[in-house]
Amino acid sequence: MKASTLALLAAGTALATPAFAAEEVQPDRDYLPADIVVSGDRDEGYANEDGSSATKTPTPLIDVPQAVSFITEDQLEDQAIRQLNDALRYVPGISMESGEGHRDEVFIRGQESTADFYIDGLRDDAQYYRSLYNIERVEVLKGANALIFGRGAGGGAINRVAKRAKLGENFISGEASVDTFSAFDVTADVNQALSAGVALRLNAAYEEFDNDRDFYEGRFIGFSPTLTAALGPDTTLVASYTYDDDSRVTDRGLPSLGTGPLQGYDSTFFGDSDFNRAEAQVHIGRVRLEHDFNGGLTTNATVQFADYDKVYANIVPSSTDGTTVFLSGYEDAQQRTNWIGQANLVWEAEMGSDIASTLLFGVEASKQDSANQRSTVGFTRAPGVDGLAPNQTPLADVLFIPPFQLNPVSRSRQSDLETLSVYVQEQLEIGDHIELVGGLRWDRFDLKTEDLLGGPAADRIDEKFSPRIGLIVKPTPDLSLYASYSESFLPQAGDQFFILSQGDAQFDPEKFTNYEIGAKWAPLDKVLVNAAIFRLERTNIQAPSPTDPTLTVLAGKSRAEGFEISAVGEIADFWKANLGYTYLDGELLNESAFGDAGQRLQQLPKHSISAWNRFDVNEQLGFGLGVIQQSEQYASFSNTVVLPSYWRVDAAAYYTVSDRLSFQLNVENLFDEDYYPSAHGNNNIQPGDPLSARIGVRFEI
């Protein structure tokens, strides 16, 4: 499918008929979302009250006192991005954890998370890879975010805004692409107006994975229908269902040697291609009701059910001496169901000629049931054969994996989590130049866990208040200067809550405190510039007692601080861009469970740059140019293995035949840079892909 498919698509581009070409229609590309208006006019704020903003209220982005990055659907299409982890590489301030080859995992402002993922503002916290075939926009809201999102979200939260059925519109569109590794994808987007007040939309995708890594392959199937119904002039019902089925080889990367990644084996697969598999089936159903009472009072209520079934297995490198490799392995299964109910009431009111109020009152309740089982791998080769240990094998381009078997189940555990949250937020506009934002959230977090292999059960109830305060000064409607303070918390069971040990049950949650000052400026109608200076402190980390090292206390602290600046939008008629730079510094302030005092936070590059540009030469022809840069970073808290700094350059070309047909070519890693963008500890380091190209076609009927 490699050469023949590429040749066929290239021929299609070259042989476009003059009848199509004569139309010369270049569709607009929107890098600044139409419903994230940056003017000071409140009436032109977040038009979609879909829970995806940083305030859950109709607030222009320029009036939000925190740093927010986003990637629109148009930018995702221009970059030919299909998976969330690929999109996040273009967000400065985020570094990617390899996720053990089976899940999305990120560092935001130096804080690691597998659970701070949301869809339309509702938690989507299981461990799996997320596709973007049914997504309109990706938002990264930085800093502690407990007021809006609840527990976790210490470094920030990642929210996906889902596509909705559009009333009164009929369209059929699709995309297909193939790359030089034979990976390909096909997507469809169909919207049908069933009546004046009812519309149905279907998004579907099929994707096959491949890259330069030996034995790597996989496939994804996605299916997501949505229904929008106008139940009256002021009431809207939105219902959606998503089924995602992901199956791929679990690739844990390569080990380190000395102080860096093992060199010369970037394509070598350090596992067993028949055993290393990750399978995830995800069902998410959601119903949302929105009503406008008029007079500035609106409400929305959402119920979401999610079911996750996940199993993954891997043989994984644990170390190398440069001539042999030591291996380990296991098989792990996870099951989770989430029920979430959320309701918000927003009241916008004028209080005299100079004061305007936007009051948010919300409640959220959830129930989460989780289970997890694991069996380790036992290597069965007799010790001493060829002078090697049972789990040791010679280092080679293609590894010989010693014989092994799965041991009996070594852990089986389940947890039940119930939460109840109440939050209130006031946004007060005083005249034309001052805005105050203040809010408080109360969470009741009730966790019960059980070790099914005979260990003790444990439970803990936490009741926490999480404040948020912000001051915004607007010298002009297009410029805001802000200062903010916010808090978040994370229970000691970690972010997946599979087990709560007897020791962990004694301790209060960890605490995240974010201090931030910044500016947002709209120098042009379709351009927004953001700048922020921040400090994020993490406290209540478990640590040895200063007076008795045999005891554990909540004395550990860490700090991350830095500066970021970004610009996004239509800089000129021919130039759309999303540009950003972040400086980060962070360390452990004292000895803790993470490491010794003074150690730099793991996977925290001091400098990171991301820049994506689209240049349109004329109505038909355009080009794209992207750059990602990250300075060196430590693979773990040990600070012994360094991921080298790197630059990656991407490029693209676009040819629009008509408003219904276009072709594009995307080249990743144009200069064939050897780089290592992510890791999971010191001995699971993921090499970046070499030079590759993807050619695609987009059409609408």
PDB file of N, CA and C in Angstrom, residues 271-276 313-315 327-330 376-381 390-391 401-407:
ATOM      1  N   GLY A 271      10.875  -6.206  23.208  1.00  0.00           N
ATOM      2  CA  GLY A 271       9.738  -6.937  23.728  1.00  0.00           C
ATOM      3  C   GLY A 271       9.424  -8.125  22.861  1.00  0.00           C
ATOM      4  N   ASP A 272       8.278  -8.740  23.104  1.00  0.00           N
ATOM      5  CA  ASP A 272       7.815  -9.899  22.344  1.00  0.00           C
ATOM      6  C   ASP A 272       6.583  -9.460  21.559  1.00  0.00           C
ATOM      7  N   SER A 273       6.669  -9.478  20.233  1.00  0.00           N
ATOM      8  CA  SER A 273       5.599  -8.932  19.399  1.00  0.00           C
ATOM      9  C   SER A 273       4.292  -9.692  19.550  1.00  0.00           C
ATOM     10  N   ASP A 274       4.345 -10.956  19.984  1.00  0.00           N
ATOM     11  CA  ASP A 274       3.113 -11.719  20.189  1.00  0.00           C
ATOM     12  C   ASP A 274       2.505 -11.464  21.567  1.00  0.00           C
ATOM     13  N   PHE A 275       3.325 -11.053  22.520  1.00  0.00           N
ATOM     14  CA  PHE A 275       2.862 -10.864  23.888  1.00  0.00           C
ATOM     15  C   PHE A 275       2.561  -9.402  24.200  1.00  0.00           C
ATOM     16  N   ASN A 276       3.362  -8.504  23.651  1.00  0.00           N
ATOM     17  CA  ASN A 276       3.209  -7.074  23.956  1.00  0.00           C
ATOM     18  C   ASN A 276       2.005  -6.503  23.215  1.00  0.00           C
ATOM     19  N   ALA A 313      -0.174  -6.086  28.009  1.00  0.00           N
ATOM     20  CA  ALA A 313       0.888  -7.006  28.417  1.00  0.00           C
ATOM     21  C   ALA A 313       2.185  -6.547  27.780  1.00  0.00           C
ATOM     22  N   ASN A 314       3.295  -6.764  28.487  1.00  0.00           N
ATOM     23  CA  ASN A 314       4.568  -6.349  27.910  1.00  0.00           C
ATOM     24  C   ASN A 314       5.753  -7.090  28.511  1.00  0.00           C
ATOM     25  N   ILE A 315       6.691  -7.379  27.627  1.00  0.00           N
ATOM     26  CA  ILE A 315       8.065  -7.652  28.021  1.00  0.00           C
ATOM     27  C   ILE A 315       8.791  -6.319  27.895  1.00  0.00           C
ATOM     28  N   LEU A 327      15.513  -8.215  31.144  1.00  0.00           N
ATOM     29  CA  LEU A 327      14.107  -8.027  30.822  1.00  0.00           C
ATOM     30  C   LEU A 327      13.224  -8.343  32.026  1.00  0.00           C
ATOM     31  N   SER A 328      12.051  -7.768  32.039  1.00  0.00           N
ATOM     32  CA  SER A 328      11.004  -8.137  32.981  1.00  0.00           C
ATOM     33  C   SER A 328       9.683  -8.040  32.222  1.00  0.00           C
ATOM     34  N   GLY A 329       8.570  -8.319  32.881  1.00  0.00           N
ATOM     35  CA  GLY A 329       7.303  -8.248  32.174  1.00  0.00           C
ATOM     36  C   GLY A 329       6.121  -8.549  33.068  1.00  0.00           C
ATOM     37  N   TYR A 330       4.948  -8.241  32.549  1.00  0.00           N
ATOM     38  CA  TYR A 330       3.709  -8.518  33.274  1.00  0.00           C
ATOM     39  C   TYR A 330       2.520  -8.350  32.325  1.00  0.00           C
ATOM     40  N   THR A 376       2.697 -11.284  36.885  1.00  0.00           N
ATOM     41  CA  THR A 376       4.059 -11.021  36.426  1.00  0.00           C
ATOM     42  C   THR A 376       4.528 -12.133  35.506  1.00  0.00           C
ATOM     43  N   VAL A 377       5.593 -11.835  34.761  1.00  0.00           N
ATOM     44  CA  VAL A 377       6.207 -12.812  33.858  1.00  0.00           C
ATOM     45  C   VAL A 377       7.339 -13.520  34.593  1.00  0.00           C
ATOM     46  N   GLY A 378       7.389 -14.832  34.464  1.00  0.00           N
ATOM     47  CA  GLY A 378       8.515 -15.605  34.970  1.00  0.00           C
ATOM     48  C   GLY A 378       9.296 -16.204  33.810  1.00  0.00           C
ATOM     49  N   PHE A 379      10.600 -15.937  33.736  1.00  0.00           N
ATOM     50  CA  PHE A 379      11.431 -16.480  32.658  1.00  0.00           C
ATOM     51  C   PHE A 379      11.860 -17.895  33.046  1.00  0.00           C
ATOM     52  N   THR A 380      11.636 -18.835  32.139  1.00  0.00           N
ATOM     53  CA  THR A 380      11.760 -20.261  32.477  1.00  0.00           C
ATOM     54  C   THR A 380      13.066 -20.897  32.032  1.00  0.00           C
ATOM     55  N   ARG A 381      13.916 -20.174  31.350  1.00  0.00           N
ATOM     56  CA  ARG A 381      15.199 -20.736  30.940  1.00  0.00           C
ATOM     57  C   ARG A 381      16.050 -21.017  32.178  1.00  0.00           C
ATOM     58  N   PRO A 390      18.253 -16.092  33.594  1.00  0.00           N
ATOM     59  CA  PRO A 390      17.040 -16.464  32.841  1.00  0.00           C
ATOM     60  C   PRO A 390      16.406 -15.301  32.093  1.00  0.00           C
ATOM     61  N   ASN A 391      16.502 -14.072  32.634  1.00  0.00           N
ATOM     62  CA  ASN A 391      15.873 -12.911  32.001  1.00  0.00           C
ATOM     63  C   ASN A 391      16.870 -12.043  31.251  1.00  0.00           C
ATOM     64  N   ILE A 401      14.079 -13.277  22.748  1.00  0.00           N
ATOM     65  CA  ILE A 401      13.377 -13.198  24.019  1.00  0.00           C
ATOM     66  C   ILE A 401      13.410 -14.577  24.675  1.00  0.00           C
ATOM     67  N   PRO A 402      14.033 -14.717  25.834  1.00  0.00           N
ATOM     68  CA  PRO A 402      14.093 -16.021  26.497  1.00  0.00           C
ATOM     69  C   PRO A 402      12.685 -16.544  26.785  1.00  0.00           C
ATOM     70  N   PRO A 403      12.514 -17.856  26.861  1.00  0.00           N
ATOM     71  CA  PRO A 403      11.189 -18.414  27.145  1.00  0.00           C
ATOM     72  C   PRO A 403      10.648 -17.905  28.479  1.00  0.00           C
ATOM     73  N   PHE A 404       9.321 -17.713  28.525  1.00  0.00           N
ATOM     74  CA  PHE A 404       8.706 -17.171  29.732  1.00  0.00           C
ATOM     75  C   PHE A 404       7.280 -17.679  29.853  1.00  0.00           C
ATOM     76  N   GLN A 405       6.708 -17.479  31.009  1.00  0.00           N
ATOM     77  CA  GLN A 405       5.313 -17.808  31.238  1.00  0.00           C
ATOM     78  C   GLN A 405       4.731 -16.808  32.228  1.00  0.00           C
ATOM     79  N   LEU A 406       3.397 -16.714  32.245  1.00  0.00           N
ATOM     80  CA  LEU A 406       2.744 -15.854  33.209  1.00  0.00           C
ATOM     81  C   LEU A 406       2.627 -16.575  34.543  1.00  0.00           C
ATOM     82  N   ASN A 407       3.024 -15.898  35.604  1.00  0.00           N
ATOM     83  CA  ASN A 407       2.864 -16.432  36.944  1.00  0.00           C
ATOM     84  C   ASN A 407       1.412 -16.271  37.397  1.00  0.00           C
TER      85      ASN A 407
END
